[in-house]
mmCIF file of C-alpha atoms and ligand atoms in Angstrom:
data_model
loop_
_atom_site.group_PDB
_atom_site.id
_atom_site.type_symbol
_atom_site.label_atom_id
_atom_site.label_comp_id
_atom_site.label_asym_id
_atom_site.label_seq_id
_atom_site.Cartn_x
_atom_site.Cartn_y
_atom_site.Cartn_z
ATOM 1 C CA MET A 7 -4.402 21.831 -41.012
ATOM 2 C CA LEU A 8 -3.661 18.756 -38.922
ATOM 3 C CA LEU A 9 -3.644 21.044 -35.927
ATOM 4 C CA GLU A 10 -7.216 22.103 -36.742
ATOM 5 C CA LYS A 11 -8.352 18.532 -37.262
ATOM 6 C CA ALA A 12 -6.753 17.436 -34.016
ATOM 7 C CA SER A 13 -8.384 20.260 -32.053
ATOM 8 C CA SER A 14 -11.713 19.508 -33.642
ATOM 9 C CA VAL A 15 -11.506 15.804 -32.698
ATOM 10 C CA LEU A 16 -10.399 16.695 -29.148
ATOM 11 C CA LYS A 17 -13.276 19.135 -28.853
ATOM 12 C CA ARG A 18 -15.752 16.480 -30.006
ATOM 13 C CA ILE A 19 -14.318 14.081 -27.405
ATOM 14 C CA SER A 20 -14.791 16.695 -24.674
ATOM 15 C CA HIS A 21 -18.342 17.483 -25.689
ATOM 16 C CA ALA A 22 -19.327 13.838 -25.880
ATOM 17 C CA ALA A 23 -17.787 13.170 -22.462
ATOM 18 C CA MET A 24 -19.396 16.170 -20.806
ATOM 19 C CA ARG A 25 -22.823 15.262 -22.143
ATOM 20 C CA VAL A 26 -22.694 12.127 -20.007
ATOM 21 C CA ASP A 27 -20.878 13.696 -17.040
ATOM 22 C CA ARG A 28 -17.569 12.094 -17.791
ATOM 23 C CA SER A 29 -14.211 13.795 -17.664
ATOM 24 C CA PRO A 30 -12.497 14.057 -21.077
ATOM 25 C CA ASP A 31 -9.266 13.120 -19.274
ATOM 26 C CA GLU A 32 -10.549 9.557 -18.933
ATOM 27 C CA ILE A 33 -10.503 9.139 -22.700
ATOM 28 C CA GLU A 34 -7.371 8.463 -24.724
ATOM 29 C CA LEU A 35 -7.246 9.544 -28.328
ATOM 30 C CA VAL A 36 -5.332 7.034 -30.424
ATOM 31 C CA ALA A 37 -4.380 8.573 -33.763
ATOM 32 C CA VAL A 38 -4.542 5.742 -36.284
ATOM 33 C CA THR A 39 -1.575 6.170 -38.613
ATOM 34 C CA LYS A 40 -1.841 3.146 -40.885
ATOM 35 C CA THR A 41 -0.754 4.232 -44.405
ATOM 36 C CA VAL A 42 0.235 7.647 -42.979
ATOM 37 C CA PRO A 43 3.889 8.605 -43.662
ATOM 38 C CA PRO A 44 6.267 9.823 -40.924
ATOM 39 C CA GLU A 45 6.108 13.480 -42.063
ATOM 40 C CA ARG A 46 2.396 13.586 -41.344
ATOM 41 C CA ILE A 47 2.860 11.748 -38.073
ATOM 42 C CA GLN A 48 5.350 14.481 -37.175
ATOM 43 C CA GLU A 49 2.600 17.043 -37.816
ATOM 44 C CA ALA A 50 0.354 15.118 -35.453
ATOM 45 C CA ILE A 51 3.091 15.132 -32.824
ATOM 46 C CA ASP A 52 3.500 18.874 -33.341
ATOM 47 C CA ALA A 53 -0.262 19.188 -32.813
ATOM 48 C CA GLY A 54 0.159 17.531 -29.419
ATOM 49 C CA LEU A 55 -0.930 13.962 -30.168
ATOM 50 C CA ARG A 56 1.103 11.293 -28.401
ATOM 51 C CA ILE A 57 -0.566 7.904 -28.951
ATOM 52 C CA PHE A 58 -0.499 6.241 -32.346
ATOM 53 C CA GLY A 59 -2.194 3.122 -33.635
ATOM 54 C CA GLU A 60 -0.868 0.825 -36.340
ATOM 55 C CA ASN A 61 -2.459 -2.312 -37.767
ATOM 56 C CA LYS A 62 0.514 -3.943 -39.504
ATOM 57 C CA VAL A 63 3.720 -4.845 -37.723
ATOM 58 C CA GLN A 64 5.820 -4.568 -40.884
ATOM 59 C CA GLU A 65 4.591 -1.072 -41.667
ATOM 60 C CA ALA A 66 5.028 0.077 -38.089
ATOM 61 C CA VAL A 67 8.659 -1.006 -37.715
ATOM 62 C CA GLN A 68 10.189 1.914 -39.610
ATOM 63 C CA LYS A 69 7.823 4.504 -38.211
ATOM 64 C CA ILE A 70 8.458 3.476 -34.638
ATOM 65 C CA ASP A 71 12.175 3.450 -35.296
ATOM 66 C CA TYR A 72 11.948 6.898 -36.927
ATOM 67 C CA PHE A 73 10.422 8.412 -33.791
ATOM 68 C CA SER A 74 12.270 6.294 -31.256
ATOM 69 C CA GLU A 75 14.285 9.196 -29.864
ATOM 70 C CA LEU A 76 11.107 10.953 -28.786
ATOM 71 C CA GLY A 77 10.511 9.040 -25.588
ATOM 72 C CA THR A 78 6.999 10.355 -25.029
ATOM 73 C CA ILE A 79 5.283 8.649 -27.965
ATOM 74 C CA ARG A 80 3.235 5.515 -27.388
ATOM 75 C CA TRP A 81 2.345 2.954 -30.054
ATOM 76 C CA TYR A 82 -0.678 0.670 -29.912
ATOM 77 C CA PHE A 83 -1.143 -2.353 -32.130
ATOM 78 C CA ILE A 84 -4.746 -2.495 -33.346
ATOM 79 C CA GLY A 85 -4.733 -4.944 -36.267
ATOM 80 C CA PRO A 86 -4.995 -8.705 -36.518
ATOM 81 C CA LEU A 87 -1.745 -10.173 -35.216
ATOM 82 C CA GLN A 88 -0.260 -13.188 -36.955
ATOM 83 C CA LYS A 89 1.447 -15.498 -34.529
ATOM 84 C CA ASN A 90 4.763 -15.234 -36.356
ATOM 85 C CA LYS A 91 4.702 -11.454 -35.836
ATOM 86 C CA ALA A 92 3.989 -11.664 -32.129
ATOM 87 C CA LYS A 93 7.611 -11.343 -31.107
ATOM 88 C CA LYS A 94 8.153 -8.165 -33.096
ATOM 89 C CA ALA A 95 4.897 -6.775 -31.752
ATOM 90 C CA VAL A 96 6.035 -7.342 -28.171
ATOM 91 C CA GLU A 97 9.307 -5.589 -28.973
ATOM 92 C CA LEU A 98 7.583 -2.582 -30.491
ATOM 93 C CA PHE A 99 4.206 -1.886 -28.946
ATOM 94 C CA ASP A 100 3.103 -0.371 -25.646
ATOM 95 C CA LEU A 101 -0.268 -2.069 -25.996
ATOM 96 C CA ILE A 102 -1.477 -4.969 -28.148
ATOM 97 C CA GLU A 103 -5.235 -4.582 -28.568
ATOM 98 C CA SER A 104 -6.076 -7.562 -30.698
ATOM 99 C CA VAL A 105 -5.593 -10.633 -28.506
ATOM 100 C CA ASP A 106 -8.352 -13.084 -29.383
ATOM 101 C CA SER A 107 -6.898 -16.521 -28.694
ATOM 102 C CA LEU A 108 -5.030 -18.299 -25.952
ATOM 103 C CA GLU A 109 -2.390 -19.401 -28.424
ATOM 104 C CA LEU A 110 -1.595 -15.821 -29.404
ATOM 105 C CA ALA A 111 -1.568 -14.732 -25.763
ATOM 106 C CA ARG A 112 0.858 -17.560 -24.943
ATOM 107 C CA ARG A 113 3.255 -16.399 -27.645
ATOM 108 C CA ILE A 114 3.058 -12.847 -26.394
ATOM 109 C CA SER A 115 3.722 -14.093 -22.883
ATOM 110 C CA THR A 116 6.749 -16.135 -23.946
ATOM 111 C CA TYR A 117 8.359 -13.185 -25.734
ATOM 112 C CA ALA A 118 7.490 -10.768 -22.982
ATOM 113 C CA VAL A 119 9.264 -13.040 -20.499
ATOM 114 C CA GLU A 120 12.284 -13.227 -22.834
ATOM 115 C CA LEU A 121 12.381 -9.462 -23.141
ATOM 116 C CA ASN A 122 11.744 -8.991 -19.461
ATOM 117 C CA LYS A 123 8.756 -6.789 -20.284
ATOM 118 C CA ILE A 124 5.231 -6.659 -18.904
ATOM 119 C CA GLN A 125 3.077 -6.530 -22.036
ATOM 120 C CA PRO A 126 -0.264 -4.737 -21.692
ATOM 121 C CA VAL A 127 -2.982 -6.220 -23.914
ATOM 122 C CA HIS A 128 -6.641 -5.848 -24.725
ATOM 123 C CA ILE A 129 -8.922 -8.749 -25.521
ATOM 124 C CA GLN A 130 -10.646 -8.156 -28.853
ATOM 125 C CA VAL A 131 -14.325 -9.113 -28.793
ATOM 126 C CA LYS A 132 -16.337 -9.927 -31.887
ATOM 127 C CA LEU A 133 -19.741 -8.252 -31.753
ATOM 128 C CA GLY A 134 -22.388 -8.096 -34.436
ATOM 129 C CA GLY A 135 -21.933 -11.477 -36.051
ATOM 130 C CA GLU A 136 -20.443 -12.290 -39.410
ATOM 131 C CA GLU A 137 -19.285 -8.894 -40.561
ATOM 132 C CA THR A 138 -16.420 -8.617 -38.122
ATOM 133 C CA LYS A 139 -13.892 -11.353 -38.670
ATOM 134 C CA HIS A 140 -11.597 -11.027 -35.698
ATOM 135 C CA GLY A 141 -12.161 -11.267 -31.999
ATOM 136 C CA VAL A 142 -13.407 -13.756 -29.468
ATOM 137 C CA LEU A 143 -17.163 -14.323 -29.197
ATOM 138 C CA PRO A 144 -18.871 -12.720 -26.178
ATOM 139 C CA GLY A 145 -19.675 -16.129 -24.711
ATOM 140 C CA GLU A 146 -15.995 -17.072 -24.761
ATOM 141 C CA VAL A 147 -14.572 -13.944 -23.135
ATOM 142 C CA ASP A 148 -14.773 -15.266 -19.563
ATOM 143 C CA ARG A 149 -12.787 -18.374 -20.325
ATOM 144 C CA LEU A 150 -10.149 -16.558 -22.384
ATOM 145 C CA VAL A 151 -9.685 -13.927 -19.681
ATOM 146 C CA ASP A 152 -9.369 -16.647 -17.003
ATOM 147 C CA GLU A 153 -6.641 -18.330 -19.039
ATOM 148 C CA VAL A 154 -4.745 -15.237 -20.170
ATOM 149 C CA TRP A 155 -4.823 -13.693 -16.707
ATOM 150 C CA ASP A 156 -2.566 -16.437 -15.383
ATOM 151 C CA LEU A 157 0.087 -16.098 -18.096
ATOM 152 C CA PRO A 158 3.326 -14.482 -16.945
ATOM 153 C CA ASN A 159 4.227 -10.976 -18.115
ATOM 154 C CA VAL A 160 0.876 -10.324 -19.821
ATOM 155 C CA GLU A 161 -1.451 -7.759 -18.315
ATOM 156 C CA ILE A 162 -5.044 -7.472 -19.525
ATOM 157 C CA ARG A 163 -5.923 -3.802 -19.447
ATOM 158 C CA GLY A 164 -9.205 -3.807 -21.321
ATOM 159 C CA LEU A 165 -11.437 -4.952 -24.144
ATOM 160 C CA MET A 166 -11.508 -3.799 -27.744
ATOM 161 C CA THR A 167 -14.130 -4.099 -30.449
ATOM 162 C CA ILE A 168 -14.776 -3.059 -34.036
ATOM 163 C CA PRO A 169 -18.543 -3.205 -34.552
ATOM 164 C CA PRO A 170 -20.083 -3.634 -38.003
ATOM 165 C CA TYR A 171 -20.381 -0.428 -40.020
ATOM 166 C CA TYR A 172 -23.711 1.372 -39.797
ATOM 167 C CA GLU A 173 -24.591 4.307 -42.022
ATOM 168 C CA GLU A 174 -26.212 5.799 -38.950
ATOM 169 C CA PRO A 175 -23.641 5.827 -36.086
ATOM 170 C CA GLU A 176 -26.427 5.145 -33.564
ATOM 171 C CA GLY A 177 -26.527 1.627 -35.010
ATOM 172 C CA ALA A 178 -23.274 0.830 -33.229
ATOM 173 C CA ARG A 179 -24.564 1.837 -29.802
ATOM 174 C CA PRO A 180 -25.910 -1.591 -28.747
ATOM 175 C CA HIS A 181 -22.502 -3.109 -29.517
ATOM 176 C CA PHE A 182 -20.649 -0.499 -27.485
ATOM 177 C CA ARG A 183 -23.086 -1.044 -24.645
ATOM 178 C CA ARG A 184 -22.584 -4.777 -24.884
ATOM 179 C CA LEU A 185 -18.813 -4.417 -24.630
ATOM 180 C CA ARG A 186 -19.224 -2.302 -21.522
ATOM 181 C CA GLU A 187 -21.539 -4.914 -19.994
ATOM 182 C CA ILE A 188 -18.979 -7.620 -20.695
ATOM 183 C CA ARG A 189 -16.308 -5.473 -19.037
ATOM 184 C CA ASP A 190 -18.556 -4.810 -16.033
ATOM 185 C CA SER A 191 -19.269 -8.489 -15.621
ATOM 186 C CA LEU A 192 -15.515 -9.207 -15.614
ATOM 187 C CA CYS A 193 -15.138 -6.552 -12.904
ATOM 188 C CA ASN A 194 -17.908 -8.267 -10.934
ATOM 189 C CA ARG A 195 -15.975 -11.503 -11.195
ATOM 190 C CA GLY A 196 -13.063 -9.735 -9.524
ATOM 191 C CA TYR A 197 -10.914 -8.694 -12.475
ATOM 192 C CA ALA A 198 -9.482 -5.189 -12.384
ATOM 193 C CA ILE A 199 -10.046 -4.570 -16.081
ATOM 194 C CA ARG A 200 -11.046 -1.044 -16.940
ATOM 195 C CA GLY A 201 -10.217 -0.253 -20.572
ATOM 196 C CA LEU A 202 -12.828 -0.045 -23.299
ATOM 197 C CA SER A 203 -11.287 0.621 -26.694
ATOM 198 C CA MET A 204 -14.225 1.396 -28.950
ATOM 199 C CA GLY A 205 -15.304 4.067 -31.410
ATOM 200 C CA MET A 206 -13.708 5.311 -34.632
ATOM 201 C CA SER A 207 -14.087 8.506 -36.696
ATOM 202 C CA HIS A 208 -17.656 7.713 -37.620
ATOM 203 C CA ASP A 209 -19.056 6.842 -34.213
ATOM 204 C CA PHE A 210 -16.681 7.730 -31.370
ATOM 205 C CA GLU A 211 -19.112 10.143 -29.719
ATOM 206 C CA ILE A 212 -21.583 7.292 -29.249
ATOM 207 C CA ALA A 213 -18.802 5.067 -27.924
ATOM 208 C CA ILE A 214 -17.838 7.726 -25.377
ATOM 209 C CA GLN A 215 -21.427 7.988 -24.216
ATOM 210 C CA GLU A 216 -21.339 4.225 -23.681
ATOM 211 C CA GLY A 217 -18.124 4.327 -21.669
ATOM 212 C CA ALA A 218 -15.159 4.208 -24.085
ATOM 213 C CA THR A 219 -11.825 4.908 -22.384
ATOM 214 C CA GLU A 220 -10.034 4.933 -25.717
ATOM 215 C CA VAL A 221 -11.146 5.982 -29.193
ATOM 216 C CA ARG A 222 -9.206 5.119 -32.342
ATOM 217 C CA VAL A 223 -9.417 7.841 -34.952
ATOM 218 C CA GLY A 224 -7.834 7.784 -38.409
ATOM 219 C CA THR A 225 -9.958 9.393 -41.135
ATOM 220 C CA ASP A 226 -11.032 12.461 -39.182
ATOM 221 C CA LEU A 227 -7.381 13.307 -38.469
ATOM 222 C CA PHE A 228 -5.531 12.276 -41.597
ATOM 223 C CA GLY A 229 -8.254 12.140 -44.247
ATOM 224 C CA ARG A 230 -9.485 9.200 -46.299
ATOM 225 C CA ARG A 231 -7.023 6.407 -46.869
HETATM 226 C C1 PLP B 15 -8.359 1.995 -39.346
HETATM 227 C C2 PLP B 15 -8.793 1.674 -37.990
HETATM 228 C C3 PLP B 15 -9.356 2.654 -37.164
HETATM 229 C C4 PLP B 15 -9.608 4.080 -37.610
HETATM 230 O O1 PLP B 15 -10.746 4.142 -38.398
HETATM 231 P P1 PLP B 15 -11.279 5.554 -38.981
HETATM 232 O O2 PLP B 15 -12.638 5.231 -39.437
HETATM 233 O O3 PLP B 15 -10.343 5.901 -40.101
HETATM 234 O O4 PLP B 15 -11.241 6.530 -37.884
HETATM 235 C C5 PLP B 15 -9.707 2.288 -35.867
HETATM 236 N N1 PLP B 15 -9.520 1.028 -35.415
HETATM 237 C C6 PLP B 15 -8.974 0.055 -36.186
HETATM 238 C C7 PLP B 15 -8.791 -1.294 -35.610
HETATM 239 C C8 PLP B 15 -8.601 0.352 -37.484
HETATM 240 O O5 PLP B 15 -8.072 -0.613 -38.246
#
């Protein structure tokens, strides 16, 4: 059953990519496993999925430990990160997607130096006003990127956003486009930042049309939480 869901999501990713002349290989599928127990994650691994997203450090600890012998699995942190959990997050995650303040980035940097690790991060951008709580405002991205770029052992790989929910997925398109424009303007300022983490079960096809390099899918793989 999970195998069917995974193939269906992968097929939708391919179709969306091909419609806009993109290669499906440019797009990572992150299977969002918050609230999903290890047995079901194992099914996802059996179905060929390799990248998993968690939004709570505490919940992720045991799962990551459970699968630690399988060297090929990658774990992305996609939830709001409390500063006192930053150290654990650096220990555990291949990518931290929710950096939205210099203070948090500094903590990550400090622990990454201690652990002798280069920590890939995304900058989370708040689009669409009040409804989304976390993320840096578009007007503040340039400054945050300037500051975080210079921190040791932190590598900005991309931008991430969670747009407001729209009944009609098309509603999210302007936000996805905006994130891409922000990314492009960073590139024009000389930053080699490529990643665009945007799109969830409801709207990832639109996000792919607007340039997503990573989609985060929970419900369409594991069912309603
Ligand atoms: C839960 C979650 C997702 C997955 O959402 P679905 O609608 O279940 O696909 C993606 N991104 C973040 C940050 C999440 O918290």
